[in-house]
PDB file of N, CA and C in Angstrom:
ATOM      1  N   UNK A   1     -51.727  40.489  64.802  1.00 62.00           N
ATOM      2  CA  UNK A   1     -52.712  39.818  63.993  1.00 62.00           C
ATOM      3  C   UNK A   1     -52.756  40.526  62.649  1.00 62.00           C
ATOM      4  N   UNK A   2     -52.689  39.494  61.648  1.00 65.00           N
ATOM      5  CA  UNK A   2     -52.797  40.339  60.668  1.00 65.00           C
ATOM      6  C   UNK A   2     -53.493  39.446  59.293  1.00 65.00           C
ATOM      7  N   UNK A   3     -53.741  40.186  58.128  1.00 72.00           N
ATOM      8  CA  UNK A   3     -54.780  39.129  57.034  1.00 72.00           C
ATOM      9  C   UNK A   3     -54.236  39.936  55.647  1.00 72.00           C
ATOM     10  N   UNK A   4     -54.257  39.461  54.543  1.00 73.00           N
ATOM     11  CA  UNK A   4     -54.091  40.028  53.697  1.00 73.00           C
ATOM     12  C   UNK A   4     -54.899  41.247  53.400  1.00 73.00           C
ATOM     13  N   UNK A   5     -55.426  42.571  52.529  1.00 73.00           N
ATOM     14  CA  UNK A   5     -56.061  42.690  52.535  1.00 73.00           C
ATOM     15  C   UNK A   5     -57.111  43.687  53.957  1.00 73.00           C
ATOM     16  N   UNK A   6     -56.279  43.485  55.077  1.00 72.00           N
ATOM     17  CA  UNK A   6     -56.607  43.951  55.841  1.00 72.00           C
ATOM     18  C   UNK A   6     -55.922  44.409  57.091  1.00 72.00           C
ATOM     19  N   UNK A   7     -54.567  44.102  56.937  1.00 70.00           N
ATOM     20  CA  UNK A   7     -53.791  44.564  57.944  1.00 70.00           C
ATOM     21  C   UNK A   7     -53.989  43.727  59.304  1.00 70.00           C
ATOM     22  N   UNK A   8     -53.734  45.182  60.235  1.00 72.00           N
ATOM     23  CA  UNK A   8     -53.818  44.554  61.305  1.00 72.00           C
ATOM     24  C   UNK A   8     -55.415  45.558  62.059  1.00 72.00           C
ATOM     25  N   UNK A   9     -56.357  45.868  61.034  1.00 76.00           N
ATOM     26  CA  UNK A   9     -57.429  45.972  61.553  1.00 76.00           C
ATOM     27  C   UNK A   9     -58.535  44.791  61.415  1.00 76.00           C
ATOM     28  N   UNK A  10     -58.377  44.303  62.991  1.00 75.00           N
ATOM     29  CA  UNK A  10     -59.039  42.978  63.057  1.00 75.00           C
ATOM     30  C   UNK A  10     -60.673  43.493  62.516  1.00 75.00           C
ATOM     31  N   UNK A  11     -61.387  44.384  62.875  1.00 77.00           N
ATOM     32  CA  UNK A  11     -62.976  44.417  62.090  1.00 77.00           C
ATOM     33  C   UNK A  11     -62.824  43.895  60.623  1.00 77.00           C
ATOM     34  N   UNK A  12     -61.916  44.331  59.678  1.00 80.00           N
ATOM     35  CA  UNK A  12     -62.021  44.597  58.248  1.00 80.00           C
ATOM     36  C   UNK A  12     -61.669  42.628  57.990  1.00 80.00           C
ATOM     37  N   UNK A  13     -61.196  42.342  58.564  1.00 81.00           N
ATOM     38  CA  UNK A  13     -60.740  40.469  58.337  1.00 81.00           C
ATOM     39  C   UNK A  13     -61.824  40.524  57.556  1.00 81.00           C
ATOM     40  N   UNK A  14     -61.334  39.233  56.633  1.00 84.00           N
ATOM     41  CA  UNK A  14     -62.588  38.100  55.946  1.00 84.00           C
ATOM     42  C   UNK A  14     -62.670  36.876  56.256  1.00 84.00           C
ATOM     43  N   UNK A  15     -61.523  36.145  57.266  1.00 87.00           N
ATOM     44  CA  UNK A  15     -61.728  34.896  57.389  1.00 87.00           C
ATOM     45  C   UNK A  15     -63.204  34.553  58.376  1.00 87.00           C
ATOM     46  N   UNK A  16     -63.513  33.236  58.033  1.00 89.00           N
ATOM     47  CA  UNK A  16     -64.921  33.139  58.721  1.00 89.00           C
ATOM     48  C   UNK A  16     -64.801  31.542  59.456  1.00 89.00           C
ATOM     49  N   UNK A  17     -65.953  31.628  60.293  1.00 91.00           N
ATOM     50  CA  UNK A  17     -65.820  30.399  61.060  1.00 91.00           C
ATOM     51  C   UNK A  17     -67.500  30.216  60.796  1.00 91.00           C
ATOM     52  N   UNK A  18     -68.004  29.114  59.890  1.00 89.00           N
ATOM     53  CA  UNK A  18     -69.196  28.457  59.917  1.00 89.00           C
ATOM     54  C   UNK A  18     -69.742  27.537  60.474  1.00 89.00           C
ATOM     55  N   UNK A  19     -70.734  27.221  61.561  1.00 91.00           N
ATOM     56  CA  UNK A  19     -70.743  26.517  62.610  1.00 91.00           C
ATOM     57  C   UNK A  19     -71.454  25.267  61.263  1.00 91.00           C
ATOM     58  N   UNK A  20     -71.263  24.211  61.472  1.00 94.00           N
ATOM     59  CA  UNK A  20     -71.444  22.918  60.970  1.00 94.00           C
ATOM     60  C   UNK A  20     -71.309  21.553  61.959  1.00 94.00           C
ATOM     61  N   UNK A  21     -72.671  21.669  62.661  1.00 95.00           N
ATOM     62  CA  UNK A  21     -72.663  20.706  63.666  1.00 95.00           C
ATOM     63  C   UNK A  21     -72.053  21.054  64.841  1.00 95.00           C
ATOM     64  N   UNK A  22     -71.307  20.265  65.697  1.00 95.00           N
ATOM     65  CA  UNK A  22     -70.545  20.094  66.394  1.00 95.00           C
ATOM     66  C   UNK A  22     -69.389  21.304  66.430  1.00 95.00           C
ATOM     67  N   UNK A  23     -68.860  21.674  65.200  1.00 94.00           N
ATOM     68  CA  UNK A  23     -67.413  21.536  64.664  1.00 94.00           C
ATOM     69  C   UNK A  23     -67.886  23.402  63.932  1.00 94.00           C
ATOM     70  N   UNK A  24     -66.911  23.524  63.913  1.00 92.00           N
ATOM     71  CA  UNK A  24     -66.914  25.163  62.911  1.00 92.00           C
ATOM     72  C   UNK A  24     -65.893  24.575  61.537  1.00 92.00           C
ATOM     73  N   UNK A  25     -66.406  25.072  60.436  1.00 94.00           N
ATOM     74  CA  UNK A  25     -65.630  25.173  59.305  1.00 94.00           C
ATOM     75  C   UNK A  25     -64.955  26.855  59.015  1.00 94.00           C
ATOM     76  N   UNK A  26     -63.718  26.481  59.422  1.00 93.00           N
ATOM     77  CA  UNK A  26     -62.864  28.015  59.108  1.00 93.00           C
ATOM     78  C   UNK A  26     -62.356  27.888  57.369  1.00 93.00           C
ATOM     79  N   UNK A  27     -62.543  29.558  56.954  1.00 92.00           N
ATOM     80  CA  UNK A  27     -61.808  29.654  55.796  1.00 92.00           C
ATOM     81  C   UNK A  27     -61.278  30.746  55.568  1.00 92.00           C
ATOM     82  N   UNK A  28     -60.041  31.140  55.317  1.00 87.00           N
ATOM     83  CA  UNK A  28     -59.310  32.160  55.089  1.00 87.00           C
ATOM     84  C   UNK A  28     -57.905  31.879  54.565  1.00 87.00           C
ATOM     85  N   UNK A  29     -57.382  33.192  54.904  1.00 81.00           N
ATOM     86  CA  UNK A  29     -56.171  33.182  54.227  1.00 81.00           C
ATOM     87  C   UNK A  29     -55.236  33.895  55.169  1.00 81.00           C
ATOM     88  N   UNK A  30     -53.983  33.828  54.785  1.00 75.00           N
ATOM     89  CA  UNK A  30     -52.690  34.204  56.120  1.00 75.00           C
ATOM     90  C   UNK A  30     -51.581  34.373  54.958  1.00 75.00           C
ATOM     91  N   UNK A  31     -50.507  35.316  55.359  1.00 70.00           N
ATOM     92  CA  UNK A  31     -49.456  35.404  54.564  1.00 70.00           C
ATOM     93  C   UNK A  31     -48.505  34.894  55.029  1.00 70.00           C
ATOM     94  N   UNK A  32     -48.026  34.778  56.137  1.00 70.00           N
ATOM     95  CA  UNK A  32     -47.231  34.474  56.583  1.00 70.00           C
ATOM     96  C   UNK A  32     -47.094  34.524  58.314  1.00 70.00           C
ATOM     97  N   UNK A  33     -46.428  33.697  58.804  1.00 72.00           N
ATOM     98  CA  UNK A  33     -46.630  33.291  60.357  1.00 72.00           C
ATOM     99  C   UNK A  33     -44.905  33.536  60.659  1.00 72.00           C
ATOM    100  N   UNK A  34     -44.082  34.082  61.358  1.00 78.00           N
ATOM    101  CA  UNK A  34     -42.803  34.194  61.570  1.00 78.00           C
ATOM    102  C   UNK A  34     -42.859  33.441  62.507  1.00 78.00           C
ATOM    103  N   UNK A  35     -41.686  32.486  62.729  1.00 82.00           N
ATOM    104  CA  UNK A  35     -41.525  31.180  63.601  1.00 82.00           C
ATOM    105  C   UNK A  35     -42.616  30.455  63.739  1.00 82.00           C
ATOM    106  N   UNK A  36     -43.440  30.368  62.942  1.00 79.00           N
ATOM    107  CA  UNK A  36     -44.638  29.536  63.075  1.00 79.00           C
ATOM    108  C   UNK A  36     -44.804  28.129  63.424  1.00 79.00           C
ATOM    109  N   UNK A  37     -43.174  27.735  62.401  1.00 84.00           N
ATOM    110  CA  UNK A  37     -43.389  26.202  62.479  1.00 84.00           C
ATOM    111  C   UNK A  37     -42.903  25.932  64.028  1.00 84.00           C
ATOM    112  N   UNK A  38     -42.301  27.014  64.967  1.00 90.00           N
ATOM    113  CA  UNK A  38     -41.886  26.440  66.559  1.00 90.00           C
ATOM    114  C   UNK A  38     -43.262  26.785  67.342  1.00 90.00           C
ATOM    115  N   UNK A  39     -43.864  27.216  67.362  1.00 87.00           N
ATOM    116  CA  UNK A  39     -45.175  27.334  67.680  1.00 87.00           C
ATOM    117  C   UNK A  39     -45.811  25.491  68.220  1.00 87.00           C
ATOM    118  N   UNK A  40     -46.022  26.381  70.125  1.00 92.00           N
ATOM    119  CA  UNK A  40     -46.712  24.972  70.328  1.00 92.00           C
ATOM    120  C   UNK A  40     -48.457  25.818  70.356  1.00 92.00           C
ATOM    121  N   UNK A  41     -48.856  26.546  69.913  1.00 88.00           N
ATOM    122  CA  UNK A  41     -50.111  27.228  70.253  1.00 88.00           C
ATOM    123  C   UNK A  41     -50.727  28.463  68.986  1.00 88.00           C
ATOM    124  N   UNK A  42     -51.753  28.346  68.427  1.00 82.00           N
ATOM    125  CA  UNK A  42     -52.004  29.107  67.216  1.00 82.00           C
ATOM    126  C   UNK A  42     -52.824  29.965  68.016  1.00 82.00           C
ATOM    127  N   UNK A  43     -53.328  31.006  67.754  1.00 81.00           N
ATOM    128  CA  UNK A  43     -55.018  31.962  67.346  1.00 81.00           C
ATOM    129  C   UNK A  43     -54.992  31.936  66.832  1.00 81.00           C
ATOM    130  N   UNK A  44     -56.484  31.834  66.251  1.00 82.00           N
ATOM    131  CA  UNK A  44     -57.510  31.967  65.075  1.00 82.00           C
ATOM    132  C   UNK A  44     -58.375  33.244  64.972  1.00 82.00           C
ATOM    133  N   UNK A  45     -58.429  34.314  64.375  1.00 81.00           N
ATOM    134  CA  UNK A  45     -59.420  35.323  64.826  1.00 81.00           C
ATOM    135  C   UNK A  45     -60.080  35.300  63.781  1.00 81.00           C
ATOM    136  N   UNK A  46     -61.622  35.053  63.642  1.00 85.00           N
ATOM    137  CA  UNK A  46     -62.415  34.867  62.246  1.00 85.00           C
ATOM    138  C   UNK A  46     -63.410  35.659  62.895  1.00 85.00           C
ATOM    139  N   UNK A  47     -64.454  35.299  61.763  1.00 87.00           N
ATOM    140  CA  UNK A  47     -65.902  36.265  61.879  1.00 87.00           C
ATOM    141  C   UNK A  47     -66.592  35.177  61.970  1.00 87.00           C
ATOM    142  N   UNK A  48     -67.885  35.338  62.701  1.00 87.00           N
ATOM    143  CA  UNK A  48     -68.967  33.820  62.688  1.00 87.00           C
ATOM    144  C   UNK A  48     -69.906  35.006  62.360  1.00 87.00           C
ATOM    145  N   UNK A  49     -70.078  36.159  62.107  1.00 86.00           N
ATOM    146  CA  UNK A  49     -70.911  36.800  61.469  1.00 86.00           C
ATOM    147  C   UNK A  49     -70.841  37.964  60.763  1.00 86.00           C
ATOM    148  N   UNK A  50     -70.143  37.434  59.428  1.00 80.00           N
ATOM    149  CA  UNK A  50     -69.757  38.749  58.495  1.00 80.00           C
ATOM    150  C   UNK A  50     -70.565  39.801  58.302  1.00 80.00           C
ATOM    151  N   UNK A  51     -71.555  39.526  58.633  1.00 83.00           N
ATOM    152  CA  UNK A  51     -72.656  40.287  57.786  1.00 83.00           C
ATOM    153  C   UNK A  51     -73.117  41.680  59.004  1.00 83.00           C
ATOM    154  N   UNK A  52     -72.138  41.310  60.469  1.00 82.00           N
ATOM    155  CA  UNK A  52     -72.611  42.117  61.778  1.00 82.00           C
ATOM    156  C   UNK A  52     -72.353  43.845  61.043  1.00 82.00           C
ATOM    157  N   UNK A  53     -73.490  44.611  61.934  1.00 84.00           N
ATOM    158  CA  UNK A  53     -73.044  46.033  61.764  1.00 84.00           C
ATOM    159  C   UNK A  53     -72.982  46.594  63.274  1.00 84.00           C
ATOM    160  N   UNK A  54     -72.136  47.453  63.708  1.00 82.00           N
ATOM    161  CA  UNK A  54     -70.734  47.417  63.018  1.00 82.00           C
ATOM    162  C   UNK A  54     -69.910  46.367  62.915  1.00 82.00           C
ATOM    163  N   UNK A  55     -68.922  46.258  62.203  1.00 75.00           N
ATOM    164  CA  UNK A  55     -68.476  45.100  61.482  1.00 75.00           C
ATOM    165  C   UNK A  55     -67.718  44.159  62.760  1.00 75.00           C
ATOM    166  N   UNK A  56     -66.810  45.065  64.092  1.00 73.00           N
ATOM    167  CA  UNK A  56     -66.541  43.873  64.823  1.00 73.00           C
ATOM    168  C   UNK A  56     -67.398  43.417  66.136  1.00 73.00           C
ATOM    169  N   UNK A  57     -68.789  43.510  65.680  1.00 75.00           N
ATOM    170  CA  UNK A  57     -69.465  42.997  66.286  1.00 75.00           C
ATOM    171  C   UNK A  57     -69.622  41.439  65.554  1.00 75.00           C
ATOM    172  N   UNK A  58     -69.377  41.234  64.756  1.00 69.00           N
ATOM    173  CA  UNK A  58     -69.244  39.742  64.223  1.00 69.00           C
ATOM    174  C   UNK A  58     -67.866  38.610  64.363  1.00 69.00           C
ATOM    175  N   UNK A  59     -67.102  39.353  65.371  1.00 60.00           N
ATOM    176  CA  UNK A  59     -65.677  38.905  65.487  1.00 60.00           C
ATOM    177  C   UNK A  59     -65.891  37.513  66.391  1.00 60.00           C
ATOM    178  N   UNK A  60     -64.787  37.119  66.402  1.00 53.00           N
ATOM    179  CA  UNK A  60     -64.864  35.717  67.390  1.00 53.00           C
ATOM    180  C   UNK A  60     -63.540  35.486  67.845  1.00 53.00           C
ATOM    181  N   UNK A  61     -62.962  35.572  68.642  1.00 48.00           N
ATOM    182  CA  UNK A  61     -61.169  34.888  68.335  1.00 48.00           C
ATOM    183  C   UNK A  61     -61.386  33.877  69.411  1.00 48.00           C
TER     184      UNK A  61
END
């Protein structure tokens, strides 16, 4: 797992997942996925609460 900006320490991520109804609105960023496009299956690892202390207490994957 990894994010710009943050490696592969999942606490430090910035992508986020905002619950909106039903549905979560994700936003972030990715550099790159190796074999991505053969991929029948993604993870997503975001924060639904950036603001948690300590920080991966706000994690979600």
């Amino acid at each position: 797992m990894s994010e710009p900006g943050a490696g592969s320490d999942l606490s430090a991520i910035k992508t986020t997942a905002v619950r909106e109804g039903d549905h979560y609105i994700v936003n972030g960023t990715k550099t790159f996925i190796t074999n991505g496009i053969h991929s029948d299956l993604i993870v997503i690892v975001c924060k639904t609460d950036p603001k948690a202390n300590p920080p991966h207490k706000g994690s979600a994957s």
